[in-house]
CSV table of C-alpha atoms and ligand atoms in Angstrom, one decimal:
chain,number,residue,atom,x,y,z
A,1,MET,CA,64.8,-22.2,32.1
A,2,ARG,CA,64.7,-25.1,34.5
A,3,LEU,CA,62.0,-25.8,37.1
A,4,TYR,CA,61.5,-28.2,39.9
A,5,ASN,CA,58.8,-30.7,38.8
A,6,SER,CA,56.7,-31.8,41.8
A,7,LEU,CA,55.5,-34.8,39.8
A,8,THR,CA,59.0,-36.3,38.9
A,9,ARG,CA,60.7,-34.7,41.9
A,10,GLN,CA,63.5,-33.4,39.6
A,11,VAL,CA,64.6,-30.1,38.1
A,12,GLU,CA,63.7,-30.1,34.4
A,13,GLU,CA,64.3,-27.9,31.4
A,14,VAL,CA,61.1,-26.2,30.2
A,15,GLN,CA,60.7,-27.2,26.6
A,16,PRO,CA,57.4,-26.4,24.8
A,17,VAL,CA,55.7,-29.5,23.6
A,18,ASP,CA,54.6,-27.7,20.4
A,19,GLY,CA,58.2,-26.6,19.8
A,20,ARG,CA,57.3,-22.9,19.8
A,21,THR,CA,55.3,-21.5,22.7
A,22,VAL,CA,55.4,-22.4,26.4
A,23,LYS,CA,51.9,-23.0,27.6
A,24,MET,CA,51.2,-22.4,31.3
A,25,TYR,CA,48.1,-22.7,33.4
A,26,SER,CA,47.9,-21.2,36.9
A,27,CYS,CA,45.2,-21.9,39.4
A,28,GLY,CA,43.8,-18.5,40.0
A,29,PRO,CA,41.7,-16.8,42.7
A,30,THR,CA,38.4,-17.8,44.1
A,31,VAL,CA,36.3,-14.7,43.9
A,32,TYR,CA,34.0,-14.6,46.9
A,33,ARG,CA,36.5,-12.7,49.0
A,34,TYR,CA,39.7,-10.6,48.7
A,35,ALA,CA,43.0,-12.3,47.8
A,36,HIS,CA,45.6,-11.9,50.5
A,37,LEU,CA,49.4,-11.6,50.3
A,38,GLY,CA,49.8,-15.4,50.5
A,39,ASN,CA,47.6,-15.9,47.4
A,40,MET,CA,49.5,-13.1,45.7
A,41,ARG,CA,52.9,-14.8,46.4
A,42,THR,CA,51.6,-17.9,44.6
A,43,PHE,CA,50.2,-15.9,41.7
A,44,MET,CA,53.7,-14.2,41.4
A,45,LEU,CA,55.1,-17.6,40.8
A,46,GLY,CA,53.4,-17.8,37.4
A,47,ASP,CA,54.4,-14.2,36.7
A,48,LEU,CA,58.1,-14.9,37.4
A,49,ILE,CA,58.1,-18.0,35.2
A,50,LYS,CA,56.5,-16.0,32.4
A,51,ARG,CA,59.0,-13.1,32.8
A,52,VAL,CA,62.1,-15.4,32.9
A,53,LEU,CA,61.0,-17.3,29.8
A,54,GLN,CA,60.3,-14.1,27.9
A,55,PHE,CA,63.7,-12.7,29.1
A,56,GLU,CA,65.2,-15.7,27.5
A,57,GLY,CA,63.3,-14.9,24.3
A,58,GLN,CA,60.8,-17.7,24.7
A,59,PRO,CA,57.2,-16.9,23.8
A,60,VAL,CA,54.7,-17.8,26.5
A,61,TYR,CA,50.9,-18.3,26.6
A,62,TRP,CA,49.5,-18.0,30.1
A,63,VAL,CA,46.1,-18.9,31.4
A,64,MET,CA,44.8,-18.2,34.8
A,65,ASN,CA,41.3,-19.3,35.8
A,66,ILE,CA,38.8,-17.4,37.9
A,67,THR,CA,37.0,-19.7,40.3
A,68,ASP,CA,33.5,-18.2,40.6
A,69,VAL,CA,31.7,-21.4,41.5
A,70,GLY,CA,32.6,-24.7,43.1
A,71,HIS,CA,34.7,-24.2,46.2
A,72,MET,CA,33.1,-25.8,49.2
A,73,VAL,CA,33.7,-25.1,52.9
A,74,ASP,CA,34.4,-28.8,53.5
A,75,GLU,CA,34.0,-31.2,50.7
A,76,ALA,CA,33.4,-34.1,53.1
A,77,SER,CA,30.8,-32.4,55.2
A,78,PRO,CA,27.1,-33.3,54.8
A,79,ASP,CA,26.1,-29.7,55.3
A,80,ALA,CA,28.8,-28.3,53.0
A,81,VAL,CA,27.8,-24.9,51.9
A,82,ASP,CA,29.2,-23.2,48.9
A,83,LYS,CA,31.4,-20.2,50.1
A,84,MET,CA,29.9,-18.1,47.3
A,85,GLN,CA,26.4,-18.8,48.8
A,86,LEU,CA,27.7,-17.6,52.2
A,87,ALA,CA,29.1,-14.4,50.7
A,88,VAL,CA,25.7,-13.8,49.0
A,89,GLU,CA,24.0,-14.0,52.4
A,90,ASP,CA,26.7,-11.7,54.0
A,91,GLU,CA,26.8,-9.0,51.4
A,92,GLY,CA,23.3,-9.0,49.9
A,93,LEU,CA,24.6,-9.1,46.4
A,94,SER,CA,24.0,-11.7,43.7
A,95,PRO,CA,26.6,-14.4,43.0
A,96,ALA,CA,27.5,-12.7,39.8
A,97,GLU,CA,27.9,-9.3,41.5
A,98,ILE,CA,30.1,-10.8,44.2
A,99,ALA,CA,32.3,-12.6,41.7
A,100,ARG,CA,32.8,-9.5,39.6
A,101,LYS,CA,33.6,-7.4,42.6
A,102,TYR,CA,36.3,-9.7,43.9
A,103,GLU,CA,37.6,-10.4,40.4
A,104,GLN,CA,38.1,-6.7,39.8
A,105,ALA,CA,39.9,-6.3,43.2
A,106,PHE,CA,42.1,-9.2,42.3
A,107,HIS,CA,43.2,-7.5,39.1
A,108,GLU,CA,43.9,-4.2,40.9
A,109,ASP,CA,46.0,-6.1,43.5
A,110,ARG,CA,48.0,-8.1,41.1
A,111,ARG,CA,48.7,-5.0,38.9
A,112,ALA,CA,50.0,-3.2,42.0
A,113,LEU,CA,52.4,-6.1,42.6
A,114,GLY,CA,53.7,-6.0,39.0
A,115,ILE,CA,52.0,-9.4,38.1
A,116,LEU,CA,51.8,-9.4,34.3
A,117,ASP,CA,48.6,-10.0,32.5
A,118,ALA,CA,47.7,-13.5,31.6
A,119,ASP,CA,46.5,-14.1,28.0
A,120,VAL,CA,43.1,-15.3,29.2
A,121,TYR,CA,41.3,-15.3,32.6
A,122,PRO,CA,38.5,-17.9,31.9
A,123,ARG,CA,35.7,-18.0,34.4
A,124,ALA,CA,34.4,-21.3,35.7
A,125,THR,CA,30.7,-20.3,35.3
A,126,GLU,CA,31.3,-19.5,31.6
A,127,HIS,CA,32.6,-23.1,30.9
A,128,ILE,CA,29.9,-25.3,32.3
A,129,PRO,CA,29.3,-27.0,28.8
A,130,GLU,CA,33.0,-27.8,28.5
A,131,MET,CA,32.9,-29.4,32.0
A,132,LEU,CA,29.8,-31.4,31.2
A,133,GLU,CA,31.4,-32.7,28.0
A,134,LEU,CA,34.5,-33.7,29.9
A,135,ILE,CA,32.4,-35.5,32.5
A,136,ARG,CA,30.5,-37.3,29.7
A,137,ARG,CA,33.9,-38.4,28.3
A,138,LEU,CA,35.0,-39.8,31.7
A,139,ILE,CA,31.7,-41.7,32.1
A,140,ASP,CA,32.2,-43.2,28.5
A,141,ARG,CA,35.7,-44.3,29.3
A,142,GLY,CA,34.6,-46.0,32.5
A,143,HIS,CA,36.3,-43.5,34.9
A,144,ALA,CA,33.1,-42.1,36.4
A,145,TYR,CA,29.6,-43.2,37.5
A,146,VAL,CA,26.3,-41.6,38.4
A,147,HIS,CA,24.5,-41.9,41.7
A,148,ASP,CA,21.3,-40.0,42.3
A,149,GLY,CA,22.1,-36.9,40.2
A,150,THR,CA,25.8,-36.8,41.4
A,151,VAL,CA,28.7,-38.0,39.2
A,152,TYR,CA,31.7,-39.4,41.0
A,153,PHE,CA,35.2,-40.1,39.6
A,154,ASP,CA,36.1,-43.8,40.2
A,155,VAL,CA,39.6,-43.5,41.6
A,156,ARG,CA,40.1,-47.3,41.3
A,157,SER,CA,39.8,-47.0,37.6
A,158,PHE,CA,42.9,-44.8,37.5
A,159,PRO,CA,45.9,-46.8,38.7
A,160,ASP,CA,48.2,-43.8,38.7
A,161,TYR,CA,46.1,-42.1,41.4
A,162,GLY,CA,48.4,-40.6,44.0
A,163,LYS,CA,51.4,-40.2,41.8
A,164,LEU,CA,51.7,-36.4,42.4
A,165,SER,CA,51.0,-36.2,46.1
A,166,GLY,CA,52.0,-39.7,47.2
A,167,ASN,CA,48.5,-40.2,48.5
A,168,THR,CA,47.9,-43.5,46.8
A,169,LEU,CA,44.8,-45.5,47.6
A,170,ASP,CA,46.5,-47.9,50.0
A,171,LYS,CA,47.5,-44.9,52.1
A,172,LEU,CA,44.2,-43.0,52.1
A,173,VAL,CA,42.1,-44.2,55.0
A,174,PRO,CA,38.4,-43.4,55.1
A,175,GLY,CA,37.3,-40.6,57.3
A,176,HIS,CA,34.7,-41.8,59.9
A,177,ARG,CA,31.9,-40.1,58.2
A,178,ASP,CA,32.9,-40.7,54.6
A,179,LEU,CA,30.4,-43.5,53.7
A,180,GLU,CA,27.6,-42.1,55.8
A,181,ILE,CA,27.8,-38.8,53.9
A,182,ALA,CA,27.8,-40.3,50.4
A,183,PRO,CA,26.2,-43.7,50.4
A,184,GLY,CA,26.4,-43.9,46.6
A,185,LYS,CA,30.2,-43.7,46.5
A,186,ARG,CA,32.0,-46.9,45.5
A,187,HIS,CA,35.2,-46.0,47.3
A,188,HIS,CA,35.8,-43.4,50.0
A,189,ALA,CA,38.3,-41.5,47.9
A,190,ASP,CA,36.0,-41.1,44.9
A,191,PHE,CA,35.4,-37.5,44.4
A,192,SER,CA,32.5,-35.6,42.8
A,193,LEU,CA,32.7,-34.2,39.2
A,194,TRP,CA,29.1,-33.0,39.3
A,195,LYS,CA,26.9,-32.5,42.3
A,196,LYS,CA,23.1,-32.6,42.6
A,197,ALA,CA,21.7,-29.3,43.6
A,198,GLY,CA,20.2,-29.3,47.0
A,199,PRO,CA,17.1,-27.1,48.0
A,200,GLY,CA,17.7,-23.4,48.0
A,201,ARG,CA,20.9,-23.6,45.9
A,202,LEU,CA,21.4,-20.4,43.9
A,203,MET,CA,24.1,-21.4,41.5
A,204,LYS,CA,23.0,-24.4,39.5
A,205,TRP,CA,22.8,-25.6,35.9
A,206,ASP,CA,21.0,-28.2,33.9
A,207,SER,CA,22.9,-31.3,33.1
A,208,PRO,CA,22.1,-34.8,31.7
A,209,TRP,CA,22.0,-36.0,35.3
A,210,GLY,CA,19.7,-33.3,36.6
A,211,GLU,CA,20.2,-29.8,38.1
A,212,GLY,CA,23.5,-29.4,39.8
A,213,PHE,CA,26.9,-27.7,39.9
A,214,PRO,CA,30.5,-28.7,39.2
A,215,GLY,CA,32.8,-30.3,41.7
A,216,TRP,CA,35.9,-28.3,42.7
A,217,HIS,CA,38.5,-29.8,40.3
A,218,ILE,CA,36.7,-30.3,37.0
A,219,GLU,CA,37.0,-26.6,36.0
A,220,CYS,CA,40.8,-26.7,35.9
A,221,SER,CA,40.9,-29.8,33.7
A,222,ALA,CA,38.2,-28.5,31.3
A,223,MET,CA,39.6,-24.9,31.0
A,224,SER,CA,43.3,-25.8,30.8
A,225,MET,CA,42.7,-28.3,28.0
A,226,LYS,CA,40.3,-25.9,26.2
A,227,TYR,CA,42.9,-23.1,26.1
A,228,LEU,CA,46.2,-24.9,26.0
A,229,GLY,CA,45.4,-28.2,24.4
A,230,GLU,CA,45.6,-31.8,25.6
A,231,ARG,CA,49.4,-31.6,26.2
A,232,PHE,CA,50.9,-28.5,27.7
A,233,ASP,CA,54.0,-27.4,29.6
A,234,VAL,CA,53.7,-25.9,33.0
A,235,HIS,CA,51.0,-25.9,35.7
A,236,THR,CA,51.3,-23.8,38.9
A,237,GLY,CA,49.6,-23.5,42.2
A,238,GLY,CA,50.3,-23.3,46.0
A,239,ASN,CA,51.5,-26.3,47.9
A,240,ASP,CA,48.1,-27.0,49.4
A,241,LEU,CA,46.7,-27.6,45.9
A,242,LYS,CA,48.8,-30.7,45.3
A,243,PHE,CA,46.2,-32.8,47.1
A,244,PRO,CA,43.4,-33.2,46.4
A,245,HIS,CA,43.0,-30.5,43.7
A,246,HIS,CA,45.9,-31.3,41.4
A,247,GLU,CA,45.9,-35.1,42.1
A,248,ASP,CA,42.2,-35.1,41.0
A,249,GLU,CA,42.9,-32.8,38.0
A,250,ILE,CA,45.5,-35.4,36.8
A,251,ALA,CA,43.0,-38.2,37.2
A,252,GLN,CA,40.4,-36.3,35.3
A,253,SER,CA,42.6,-35.0,32.4
A,254,GLU,CA,44.6,-38.2,32.0
A,255,GLY,CA,41.6,-40.3,32.5
A,256,ALA,CA,39.8,-38.5,29.7
A,257,THR,CA,42.7,-38.3,27.2
A,258,GLY,CA,44.5,-41.5,28.0
A,259,HIS,CA,47.9,-39.7,28.2
A,260,ARG,CA,50.0,-37.3,30.2
A,261,VAL,CA,48.7,-33.8,29.9
A,262,VAL,CA,50.9,-31.5,32.0
A,263,SER,CA,54.7,-31.8,31.7
A,264,ILE,CA,55.9,-29.8,34.7
A,265,TRP,CA,53.9,-29.2,37.9
A,266,VAL,CA,55.3,-26.3,40.0
A,267,HIS,CA,54.2,-25.6,43.5
A,268,GLY,CA,54.9,-22.6,45.7
A,269,GLY,CA,55.5,-22.6,49.5
A,270,PHE,CA,53.2,-20.8,51.8
A,271,LEU,CA,53.4,-17.3,53.1
A,272,GLN,CA,53.2,-17.5,56.8
A,273,MET,CA,52.6,-14.9,59.5
A,274,GLY,CA,53.6,-15.6,63.1
A,275,GLY,CA,54.5,-19.2,62.2
A,276,ARG,CA,51.0,-20.0,60.7
A,277,LYS,CA,49.9,-20.2,57.2
A,278,MET,CA,48.3,-16.9,56.1
A,279,ALA,CA,44.6,-17.7,55.7
A,280,LYS,CA,41.3,-16.0,56.3
A,281,SER,CA,40.4,-18.8,58.8
A,282,ALA,CA,43.6,-18.0,60.8
A,283,GLN,CA,42.6,-14.3,60.9
A,284,ASN,CA,46.1,-13.3,60.0
A,285,ILE,CA,45.6,-12.0,56.5
A,286,GLN,CA,47.1,-8.9,54.9
A,287,ARG,CA,46.0,-7.4,51.6
A,288,VAL,CA,47.9,-5.5,49.0
A,289,THR,CA,45.8,-2.4,49.9
A,290,ASP,CA,47.0,-2.7,53.5
A,291,LEU,CA,50.5,-2.1,52.3
A,292,SER,CA,49.6,1.1,50.4
A,293,ALA,CA,47.6,2.2,53.5
A,294,GLN,CA,50.8,2.0,55.5
A,295,GLY,CA,52.8,4.0,53.0
A,296,ILE,CA,54.5,0.9,51.6
A,297,ASP,CA,55.0,0.5,47.9
A,298,PRO,CA,53.4,-2.8,47.0
A,299,LEU,CA,56.4,-3.6,44.9
A,300,ALA,CA,58.4,-3.8,48.2
A,301,PHE,CA,56.5,-7.0,48.9
A,302,ARG,CA,57.7,-8.3,45.6
A,303,LEU,CA,61.3,-7.5,46.5
A,304,LEU,CA,60.8,-9.1,49.9
A,305,CYS,CA,59.6,-12.3,48.3
A,306,PHE,CA,62.7,-12.5,46.2
A,307,GLY,CA,64.7,-13.1,49.4
A,308,THR,CA,63.2,-16.6,49.8
A,309,ARG,CA,63.2,-19.4,47.2
A,310,TYR,CA,59.7,-19.9,45.9
A,311,ARG,CA,59.4,-23.5,47.2
A,312,SER,CA,60.2,-22.6,50.8
A,313,GLU,CA,57.7,-21.2,53.2
A,314,MET,CA,58.3,-17.6,53.9
A,315,ASP,CA,57.6,-15.6,57.0
A,316,PHE,CA,55.9,-12.2,56.5
A,317,SER,CA,56.9,-9.4,58.9
A,318,TRP,CA,56.3,-5.7,58.8
A,319,ASP,CA,59.8,-5.0,59.8
A,320,ALA,CA,61.2,-6.9,56.9
A,321,LEU,CA,58.8,-5.2,54.6
A,322,VAL,CA,59.7,-1.7,55.8
A,323,GLY,CA,63.4,-2.7,55.1
A,324,ALA,CA,62.5,-3.9,51.6
A,325,ASN,CA,60.6,-0.7,51.0
A,326,GLU,CA,63.7,1.4,51.9
A,327,ARG,CA,66.0,-0.8,49.9
A,328,LEU,CA,63.7,-0.4,46.9
A,329,SER,CA,63.7,3.4,47.0
A,330,ARG,CA,67.5,3.5,47.5
A,331,LEU,CA,67.8,1.3,44.4
A,332,ARG,CA,65.6,3.5,42.3
A,333,LYS,CA,67.6,6.6,43.4
A,334,ARG,CA,70.8,4.9,42.3
A,335,VAL,CA,69.3,4.0,39.0
A,336,ALA,CA,68.2,7.7,38.5
A,337,ASP,CA,71.7,8.9,39.3
A,338,TRP,CA,73.2,6.4,36.8
A,339,ALA,CA,70.7,7.4,34.1
A,340,ALA,CA,72.4,10.8,33.9
A,341,GLU,CA,75.8,9.1,33.1
A,342,PRO,CA,76.8,8.3,29.5
A,343,ALA,CA,75.2,5.1,28.1
A,344,PRO,CA,77.8,2.5,27.1
A,345,ASP,CA,78.1,1.5,23.4
A,346,ALA,CA,78.7,-2.1,24.5
A,347,LEU,CA,78.9,-3.8,27.9
A,348,SER,CA,82.4,-4.4,29.4
A,349,GLU,CA,83.6,-7.9,30.2
A,350,ASP,CA,82.8,-7.4,33.9
A,351,ALA,CA,79.2,-6.3,33.1
A,352,ARG,CA,78.7,-9.3,30.8
A,353,ALA,CA,79.9,-11.7,33.5
A,354,LEU,CA,77.4,-10.2,35.9
A,355,ASP,CA,74.7,-10.4,33.3
A,356,LYS,CA,75.4,-14.1,32.7
A,357,ARG,CA,75.3,-14.8,36.4
A,358,PHE,CA,72.0,-13.0,36.8
A,359,ARG,CA,70.5,-15.0,33.8
A,360,ASP,CA,71.8,-18.3,35.1
A,361,ALA,CA,70.3,-17.6,38.6
A,362,VAL,CA,66.8,-16.8,37.4
A,363,GLY,CA,66.9,-19.6,34.9
A,364,ASP,CA,67.9,-22.1,37.6
A,365,ASP,CA,64.5,-22.8,39.1
A,366,LEU,CA,64.0,-19.2,39.9
A,367,ASP,CA,66.9,-18.6,42.2
A,368,LEU,CA,65.9,-15.0,43.0
A,369,PRO,CA,68.0,-14.9,46.2
A,370,GLU,CA,71.1,-15.5,44.1
A,371,ALA,CA,69.9,-13.0,41.5
A,372,LEU,CA,69.6,-10.3,44.2
A,373,LYS,CA,73.2,-11.1,45.3
A,374,VAL,CA,74.4,-10.5,41.7
A,375,LEU,CA,72.4,-7.3,41.6
A,376,GLU,CA,74.0,-6.1,44.9
A,377,GLU,CA,77.4,-6.8,43.4
A,378,ALA,CA,76.6,-4.7,40.4
A,379,VAL,CA,75.3,-1.9,42.5
A,380,SER,CA,78.3,-1.7,44.7
A,381,SER,CA,80.9,-2.5,42.1
A,382,SER,CA,83.8,0.1,42.2
A,383,THR,CA,84.8,-0.6,38.6
A,384,LEU,CA,81.6,-0.6,36.6
A,385,PRO,CA,80.7,2.9,35.2
A,386,GLY,CA,77.2,4.1,36.1
A,387,GLY,CA,76.0,3.9,32.5
A,388,GLU,CA,76.7,0.2,32.6
A,389,LYS,CA,75.0,-0.3,35.9
A,390,HIS,CA,72.0,1.5,34.6
A,391,ARG,CA,71.9,-0.7,31.5
A,392,LEU,CA,72.2,-3.9,33.6
A,393,LEU,CA,69.6,-3.1,36.2
A,394,THR,CA,67.0,-1.8,33.8
A,395,SER,CA,67.4,-4.9,31.6
A,396,TRP,CA,67.1,-7.2,34.7
A,397,ASP,CA,64.0,-5.3,35.7
A,398,ALA,CA,62.2,-7.2,32.9
A,399,VAL,CA,62.3,-10.1,35.3
A,400,LEU,CA,62.3,-8.3,38.7
A,401,GLY,CA,59.3,-6.1,37.8
A,402,LEU,CA,60.3,-3.6,40.5
A,403,ASP,CA,59.9,-0.4,38.3
A,404,LEU,CA,63.5,0.5,39.0
A,405,GLU,CA,63.3,3.5,36.7
A,406,ARG,CA,60.5,5.1,38.6
A,407,ALA,CA,62.7,7.8,40.3
A,408,ALA,CA,64.5,8.5,37.1
A,409,ARG,CA,61.2,9.0,35.4
A,410,GLU,CA,59.9,11.3,38.1
A,411,ALA,CA,63.1,13.3,38.0
A,412,TRP,CA,63.1,13.6,34.3
A,413,LYS,CA,63.0,17.1,32.6
A,414,PRO,CA,62.7,17.7,28.9
A,415,THR,CA,65.8,19.0,27.1
A,416,PRO,CA,65.5,22.3,25.2
A,417,GLU,CA,65.4,20.4,22.0
A,418,VAL,CA,62.4,18.4,23.2
A,419,GLU,CA,60.7,21.5,24.5
A,420,GLU,CA,61.1,23.1,21.1
A,421,LEU,CA,59.6,20.1,19.3
A,422,VAL,CA,56.6,20.1,21.7
A,423,ARG,CA,56.1,23.8,21.1
A,424,ARG,CA,56.2,23.3,17.3
A,425,ARG,CA,53.8,20.4,17.5
A,426,ASP,CA,51.2,22.4,19.4
A,427,GLU,CA,51.6,25.2,16.8
A,428,ALA,CA,51.0,22.7,14.0
A,429,ARG,CA,48.0,21.3,15.7
A,430,ARG,CA,46.5,24.7,16.2
A,431,ALA,CA,47.0,25.4,12.5
A,432,ARG,CA,45.3,22.0,11.8
A,433,ASP,CA,48.4,20.8,10.1
A,434,PHE,CA,48.0,17.2,11.4
A,435,ALA,CA,50.5,15.7,9.0
A,436,ARG,CA,53.2,17.9,10.5
A,437,ALA,CA,52.0,17.3,14.0
A,438,ASP,CA,52.2,13.5,13.5
A,439,ASP,CA,55.6,13.9,12.0
A,440,ILE,CA,56.9,15.7,15.1
A,441,ARG,CA,55.1,13.1,17.3
A,442,ASN,CA,57.0,10.3,15.6
A,443,ARG,CA,60.3,12.1,16.1
A,444,LEU,CA,59.5,12.4,19.9
A,445,ILE,CA,58.6,8.7,20.0
A,446,ASP,CA,61.9,7.9,18.3
A,447,MET,CA,63.6,9.8,21.1
A,448,GLY,CA,62.2,7.2,23.6
A,449,LEU,CA,59.3,9.4,24.7
A,450,GLU,CA,55.7,8.8,25.3
A,451,VAL,CA,53.5,11.5,23.7
A,452,MET,CA,50.1,12.4,25.2
A,453,ASP,CA,47.5,14.9,23.9
A,454,THR,CA,46.0,16.8,26.8
A,455,ALA,CA,43.7,19.8,27.1
A,456,GLU,CA,46.8,21.9,27.7
A,457,GLY,CA,48.5,20.5,24.6
A,458,THR,CA,51.3,18.0,24.1
A,459,ARG,CA,52.8,16.3,27.1
A,460,VAL,CA,55.8,14.1,27.0
A,461,ARG,CA,57.6,11.7,29.4
A,462,PRO,CA,60.1,8.9,29.1
A,463,ARG,CA,58.5,5.7,27.9
A,464,ARG,CA,58.5,2.8,30.5
A,465,ALA,CA,60.7,-0.1,29.5
B,501,AMP,P1,42.4,-19.7,46.6
B,501,AMP,O1,41.8,-18.4,46.2
B,501,AMP,O2,42.1,-20.0,48.0
B,501,AMP,O3,42.0,-20.8,45.7
B,501,AMP,O4,43.9,-19.6,46.6
B,501,AMP,C1,44.6,-19.2,45.4
B,501,AMP,C2,46.1,-19.6,45.4
B,501,AMP,O5,46.7,-19.1,46.6
B,501,AMP,C3,46.2,-21.2,45.5
B,501,AMP,O6,47.2,-21.5,44.5
B,501,AMP,C4,46.6,-21.4,46.9
B,501,AMP,O7,47.5,-22.6,46.9
B,501,AMP,C5,47.4,-20.2,47.2
B,501,AMP,N1,47.6,-19.9,48.7
B,501,AMP,C6,46.6,-19.9,49.6
B,501,AMP,N2,47.1,-19.5,50.8
B,501,AMP,C7,48.4,-19.3,50.6
B,501,AMP,C8,49.5,-18.8,51.5
B,501,AMP,N3,49.3,-18.6,52.8
B,501,AMP,N4,50.7,-18.7,50.9
B,501,AMP,C9,50.9,-18.9,49.6
B,501,AMP,N5,49.9,-19.3,48.8
B,501,AMP,C10,48.7,-19.5,49.3
B,502,ZN,ZN1,43.0,-25.3,39.8
């Protein structure tokens, strides 16, 4: 698979540095409020990269962090308040309760959108020692200094500063309040790694420099290197994270290790609504649960996103979403019809050609719009038999994640043979002949079924791909 690397500004082949597993880190949700559809579009970027690599037979190890401390309202403001602290005041819950509440909501939302599980979801608050250790390393290597309980990264000690975003030091002009706010800073672009805790601060930890809390960027350096090693393959996030978040992450990670850490940086375009970035502050956010409340399958949003290349901004509209919802249910009905047709022993040349085009499209920097075109050609082909269409679409669904077999599953009825096996299994269980019951269970599983034990006895249904 090839991806556009924001750092080198070229499309590059993803090749695991360890020769085996692609290691990917995605900046995850901040959990003091609900994630909106814009956030979810960006999280889907990591999901799609994982799906395509796995589709190509490439093992992937995926880490997504949970930011439960550290995001400020405005880094440069003297009265910056931690957003978590604001949520605590609003909701009357403790920081930990707020974080768990929104973390759980995030998982529900992402599952509804078919976003696969990451291998680990490390929480920032559970990695303070790793952050302190990294800060100590940066001080030892001359990249950081302490001023009155706060530790700053010294941007002038890192000549590559600005290489990702283009915001090199000669271009960064000081804000009018920059030096007034932080009199200990040696350069206006120096950013904090650790901050001294002010009065009344709830979330704070002991450190060699006194009580404080981590700066915004250090968690991603510390946790990505802890879980993926000091050289890994892919790092994702939304476009707004290029600067300062990822620029500062590069300075921290490369400053501490002395070498390149991330091979490919991938950034997704914004989801917009009414021409403006979807954001809580713009009061134009929509949540995954808003979709279900309107009778829209959340996976229709997934399909809608596939119409726009991930790096482009995308406009959200309810009309387009309703269209995608209808298109999705039509597709599922077609798949259910084809499921009844005989399955091919092998794919015809036409089907193989379509399959190759689909694979090429998704492997080419996630060209989902092209992949959808190939899918439409397969669907409307007058020469491909239904059995082949079924085979193609259900295999492509490993990337699309649209649950294309849903209607087929719902329409499914057991054959007389299956009904007979179920009856005999229940009989064996009543007679406490568990060896025989297990034997029948295995036969049902071999037939592609999922077998469940319920109070009413054995239930079967087709296993999901
Ligand atoms: P946050 O929880 O604010 O840290 O955001 C989580 C992710 O969502 C980050 O990668 C952001 O870049 C991304 N993001 C925020 N707003 C949008 C948007 N309107 N469209 C797409 N991605 C967004
Ligand atoms: Zn991050």
